Amino acid sequence: MRFAPSPTGHLHVGGARTALYNWLYAKKTGGRFVLRIEDTDARRSTGDSYEGILRGLRWLGLGWDEGPDLGGDFGPYLQSTRGVFYHSDAQNLLEKGMAYYCFCTPEELEKRKEDSVRKKLDPKYDGRCRNILPEEAAARIDRGDGHVIRFRMPDEGNVVFRDIIRGEFSFSNSDLDDFILIRSDGKPTYNFAVVVDDARMRISHVIRGDDHISNTPRQVHIYNALGYRLPKFAHLPMILGEDRARLSKRHGATSIDYYREKHYLPDAMINYLALLGWSLDGKRELFERKALIEAFSLKKVSKNPSVFDNSRMEHINAEHFKKMPLFPKTVLAYRVLKDEGILPPDFKVDMSRPVDLKLVPGKEPILEEVLKEDRDFDQKEFQRLALIIKVFGNRLKLLKDIPEMLRYYYKDDFAVDEKAVSNYLDSAEARERMLLLSEELDRLKYFDVETVEEALRGLADRLDIDAGELIHPCRVALSGQAVSPDLFWVIIFLGKKKASERLRAAANPKG
Ligand code: GLU
């Protein structure tokens, strides 16, 4: 199995789906997953794109067994460095008479094509150089005449191949032309390079987008001519946007980088991408990676295009997030808060009693990576965050919402809901109560949930008011919002000093 991207742009959702299906199939069958970079088009290939593709695959957790960075037995894995193989195989075809040198110039070809179009004839190459004798060709090459190498397509007959997903295909050879194998600059064409590489890299299954079906008959000819064994082909259905047009930039984000930057979960992306063209039983929607590997089969890949549905993607992402254990969830959240500049916080919180939370780092590589990578990793902040996440529970639905939802625990410039202020805090009475509450907190020796709760309720009793009359305004004063998790925990997470400071600020808004 292999993924063979051309490094000419982002890792696209469709490319990632192709990579995933190859990866799943390799994992399922105990095969090897090969990454080959098809960079023969020097003008369009860029180093940035190459890096981006590898970064995207790594982020998705689609590791490869052989590739340009890792090497392997059948390398190198960059097409631009495999020239000798293409030339040796082209030479082989020339010697067998299955390919020939063509000296037609691009201008001549263009002119003949225009003529054919005008005369309503098939504009394919007319085979003019087919019968140039090898000696003559050699002499012309010596003379420095520009030339390409073309495949000698049989005039008659059909080329037939089977596709695991789409069944049998048959193309008439007379519809295929003497296509180019090696261009005038010595570079191989896609159709030639892909066969030479797949064969020499011992690729058993060619799993790729169905936009390549029309290339496959030419490729089958090359396999046969070179005496290479045909791989099995599986052409994946197209991915469409919600308007059923081919998925493109027009439909919004199509690059994997976008989802990485927006803090989607790689496992959720994998789950969603797997469903773009494959389904176990038409019903089950949530899959962990391991379950996907077990369930995946090429036979169940659909022939029909699938539609990229953003809301389904969001839903799957939220479900994965919900299911994550606290520790990895905290690691991801910690990273996001750092990425978004929310960590380090504006203020230090000393939760006076140690937080009782047993956080044992798991074996997941991602966790070790974070802890290793992060030189100023702050264990105390990490524990505070874990506890915050625990108390928030399912209120935190998406990783990407965390910076906004948790901002008030870290920054003083958090968003304030003006309606909540006018409902609960905007009266002399409420302000006076916030001052009393802050004094109450200042007096506390222990600062844990029970003590804080007792103090607040005690104050409410003394003032002869309902505890809610303190709780609601206090919540707005501390978080800017009318809703939050259990207020006593919010107070603990902010710490005595910060909680008291915000209460006093609320008591004296102009001061
Ligand atoms: N480089 C080709 C592409 O990106 C690969 C096609 C194939 O898998 O054969 O479309």
Short mmCIF file of N, CA and C in Angstrom, two decimals, residues 55-56 58-61 259-267 289 321 324 326-344 364-378 381-383 385-386 389 398-404 406 410:
data_model
loop_
_atom_site.label_atom_id
_atom_site.label_comp_id
_atom_site.label_asym_id
_atom_site.label_seq_id
_atom_site.Cartn_x
_atom_site.Cartn_y
_atom_site.Cartn_z
N ARG A 55 3.80 16.78 7.75
CA ARG A 55 3.28 17.27 9.03
C ARG A 55 1.82 16.83 9.21
N GLY A 56 1.06 16.96 8.14
CA GLY A 56 -0.36 16.58 8.20
C GLY A 56 -0.53 15.09 8.49
N ARG A 58 1.58 13.12 9.90
CA ARG A 58 2.04 12.82 11.27
C ARG A 58 0.98 13.24 12.28
N TRP A 59 0.40 14.41 12.06
CA TRP A 59 -0.61 14.89 12.99
C TRP A 59 -1.79 13.91 13.03
N LEU A 60 -2.15 13.39 11.86
CA LEU A 60 -3.26 12.44 11.81
C LEU A 60 -2.87 11.08 12.39
N GLY A 61 -1.59 10.90 12.64
CA GLY A 61 -1.13 9.61 13.18
C GLY A 61 -1.04 8.54 12.11
N TYR A 259 -7.71 22.10 10.02
CA TYR A 259 -8.31 21.38 11.15
C TYR A 259 -7.30 21.22 12.30
N ARG A 260 -6.05 21.09 11.94
CA ARG A 260 -5.01 20.99 12.97
C ARG A 260 -4.94 22.32 13.73
N GLU A 261 -4.94 23.41 12.95
CA GLU A 261 -4.84 24.72 13.60
C GLU A 261 -6.07 25.03 14.44
N LYS A 262 -7.21 24.51 14.03
CA LYS A 262 -8.44 24.75 14.78
C LYS A 262 -8.62 23.75 15.92
N HIS A 263 -7.61 22.98 16.19
CA HIS A 263 -7.60 22.06 17.33
C HIS A 263 -8.65 20.95 17.25
N TYR A 264 -8.94 20.50 16.06
CA TYR A 264 -9.77 19.29 15.97
C TYR A 264 -8.92 18.13 16.47
N LEU A 265 -9.57 17.07 16.87
CA LEU A 265 -8.82 15.91 17.36
C LEU A 265 -8.45 15.01 16.19
N PRO A 266 -7.19 14.63 16.11
CA PRO A 266 -6.80 13.74 15.01
C PRO A 266 -7.64 12.47 14.96
N ASP A 267 -7.95 11.91 16.11
CA ASP A 267 -8.75 10.68 16.10
C ASP A 267 -10.13 10.91 15.51
N ARG A 289 -9.53 4.26 16.50
CA ARG A 289 -8.61 3.80 15.47
C ARG A 289 -8.56 2.27 15.35
N PHE A 321 -14.12 13.93 21.80
CA PHE A 321 -13.61 14.74 22.91
C PHE A 321 -14.26 14.29 24.22
N MET A 324 -12.73 11.19 25.74
CA MET A 324 -11.31 11.14 26.12
C MET A 324 -11.13 11.09 27.61
N LEU A 326 -9.42 11.98 31.21
CA LEU A 326 -9.04 13.32 31.69
C LEU A 326 -7.60 13.69 31.35
N PHE A 327 -6.69 12.75 31.50
CA PHE A 327 -5.30 13.13 31.31
C PHE A 327 -4.98 13.59 29.88
N PRO A 328 -5.27 12.78 28.87
CA PRO A 328 -4.98 13.26 27.52
C PRO A 328 -5.80 14.50 27.14
N LYS A 329 -7.00 14.57 27.67
CA LYS A 329 -7.82 15.76 27.42
C LYS A 329 -7.09 17.00 27.96
N THR A 330 -6.55 16.86 29.14
CA THR A 330 -5.85 17.99 29.76
C THR A 330 -4.60 18.35 28.97
N VAL A 331 -3.91 17.33 28.48
CA VAL A 331 -2.71 17.61 27.69
C VAL A 331 -3.07 18.44 26.46
N LEU A 332 -4.12 18.01 25.78
CA LEU A 332 -4.52 18.75 24.58
C LEU A 332 -4.96 20.17 24.94
N ALA A 333 -5.76 20.27 26.00
CA ALA A 333 -6.27 21.58 26.40
C ALA A 333 -5.10 22.49 26.80
N TYR A 334 -4.15 21.92 27.50
CA TYR A 334 -2.98 22.69 27.95
C TYR A 334 -2.24 23.26 26.74
N ARG A 335 -2.08 22.40 25.73
CA ARG A 335 -1.43 22.83 24.49
C ARG A 335 -2.19 23.95 23.81
N VAL A 336 -3.50 23.77 23.73
CA VAL A 336 -4.33 24.78 23.07
C VAL A 336 -4.22 26.10 23.81
N LEU A 337 -4.29 26.05 25.13
CA LEU A 337 -4.21 27.29 25.91
C LEU A 337 -2.86 27.97 25.69
N LYS A 338 -1.84 27.17 25.55
CA LYS A 338 -0.52 27.75 25.28
C LYS A 338 -0.47 28.35 23.87
N ASP A 339 -0.97 27.58 22.92
CA ASP A 339 -0.99 28.07 21.53
C ASP A 339 -1.73 29.39 21.41
N GLU A 340 -2.80 29.52 22.18
CA GLU A 340 -3.63 30.71 22.06
C GLU A 340 -3.17 31.82 23.00
N GLY A 341 -2.07 31.61 23.66
CA GLY A 341 -1.51 32.65 24.53
C GLY A 341 -2.25 32.84 25.84
N ILE A 342 -3.09 31.88 26.21
CA ILE A 342 -3.82 32.00 27.49
C ILE A 342 -2.92 31.52 28.62
N LEU A 343 -2.05 30.64 28.30
CA LEU A 343 -1.02 30.22 29.24
C LEU A 343 0.31 30.79 28.74
N PRO A 344 1.20 31.27 29.59
CA PRO A 344 1.04 31.36 31.03
C PRO A 344 -0.04 32.38 31.42
N GLU A 364 0.52 7.09 26.11
CA GLU A 364 0.28 7.64 24.78
C GLU A 364 1.45 8.53 24.36
N PRO A 365 1.97 8.29 23.15
CA PRO A 365 3.15 9.05 22.74
C PRO A 365 2.89 10.54 22.76
N ILE A 366 1.68 10.95 22.41
CA ILE A 366 1.39 12.37 22.34
C ILE A 366 1.66 13.05 23.69
N LEU A 367 1.37 12.36 24.78
CA LEU A 367 1.55 12.96 26.10
C LEU A 367 3.02 13.13 26.40
N GLU A 368 3.75 12.08 26.14
CA GLU A 368 5.18 12.16 26.41
C GLU A 368 5.81 13.26 25.57
N GLU A 369 5.33 13.36 24.36
CA GLU A 369 5.85 14.38 23.46
C GLU A 369 5.64 15.78 24.04
N VAL A 370 4.43 16.01 24.53
CA VAL A 370 4.11 17.33 25.08
C VAL A 370 5.01 17.62 26.26
N LEU A 371 5.10 16.65 27.15
CA LEU A 371 5.85 16.90 28.36
C LEU A 371 7.33 17.10 28.05
N LYS A 372 7.79 16.39 27.02
CA LYS A 372 9.18 16.48 26.65
C LYS A 372 9.47 17.80 25.93
N GLU A 373 8.55 18.12 25.03
CA GLU A 373 8.75 19.29 24.18
C GLU A 373 8.71 20.61 24.95
N ASP A 374 7.85 20.61 25.98
CA ASP A 374 7.54 21.85 26.64
C ASP A 374 8.53 22.15 27.75
N ARG A 375 9.47 23.04 27.47
CA ARG A 375 10.53 23.28 28.45
C ARG A 375 10.01 23.98 29.69
N ASP A 376 9.00 24.86 29.50
CA ASP A 376 8.50 25.52 30.71
C ASP A 376 7.16 24.94 31.15
N PHE A 377 7.07 23.65 31.01
CA PHE A 377 5.86 22.95 31.45
C PHE A 377 5.63 23.23 32.94
N ASP A 378 4.39 23.65 33.26
CA ASP A 378 4.09 24.06 34.62
C ASP A 378 3.14 23.03 35.25
N GLU A 381 0.01 24.40 37.03
CA GLU A 381 -1.03 24.86 36.11
C GLU A 381 -1.72 23.67 35.46
N PHE A 382 -0.93 22.68 35.16
CA PHE A 382 -1.49 21.50 34.52
C PHE A 382 -2.52 20.83 35.45
N GLN A 383 -2.18 20.76 36.73
CA GLN A 383 -3.11 20.14 37.68
C GLN A 383 -4.36 20.99 37.85
N LEU A 385 -5.62 22.91 35.65
CA LEU A 385 -6.42 22.75 34.43
C LEU A 385 -7.17 21.41 34.43
N ALA A 386 -6.48 20.38 34.86
CA ALA A 386 -7.12 19.05 34.89
C ALA A 386 -8.37 19.10 35.75
N ILE A 389 -11.14 21.07 34.09
CA ILE A 389 -11.77 20.27 33.03
C ILE A 389 -12.68 19.22 33.64
N LEU A 398 -15.89 21.00 22.82
CA LEU A 398 -14.89 21.04 21.77
C LEU A 398 -13.62 21.68 22.28
N LEU A 399 -12.54 21.09 21.87
CA LEU A 399 -11.23 21.61 22.25
C LEU A 399 -11.10 23.08 21.85
N LYS A 400 -11.63 23.40 20.69
CA LYS A 400 -11.44 24.76 20.20
C LYS A 400 -12.21 25.80 21.02
N ASP A 401 -13.21 25.36 21.80
CA ASP A 401 -13.95 26.32 22.63
C ASP A 401 -13.25 26.63 23.94
N ILE A 402 -12.26 25.82 24.26
CA ILE A 402 -11.66 25.94 25.59
C ILE A 402 -11.04 27.31 25.88
N PRO A 403 -10.27 27.86 24.95
CA PRO A 403 -9.66 29.17 25.28
C PRO A 403 -10.70 30.20 25.72
N GLU A 404 -11.79 30.25 25.01
CA GLU A 404 -12.80 31.25 25.35
C GLU A 404 -13.52 30.89 26.65
N LEU A 406 -12.56 29.11 29.15
CA LEU A 406 -11.77 29.09 30.38
C LEU A 406 -10.97 30.37 30.61
N TYR A 410 -7.61 32.49 33.73
CA TYR A 410 -6.21 32.78 33.42
C TYR A 410 -5.91 34.25 33.16
#
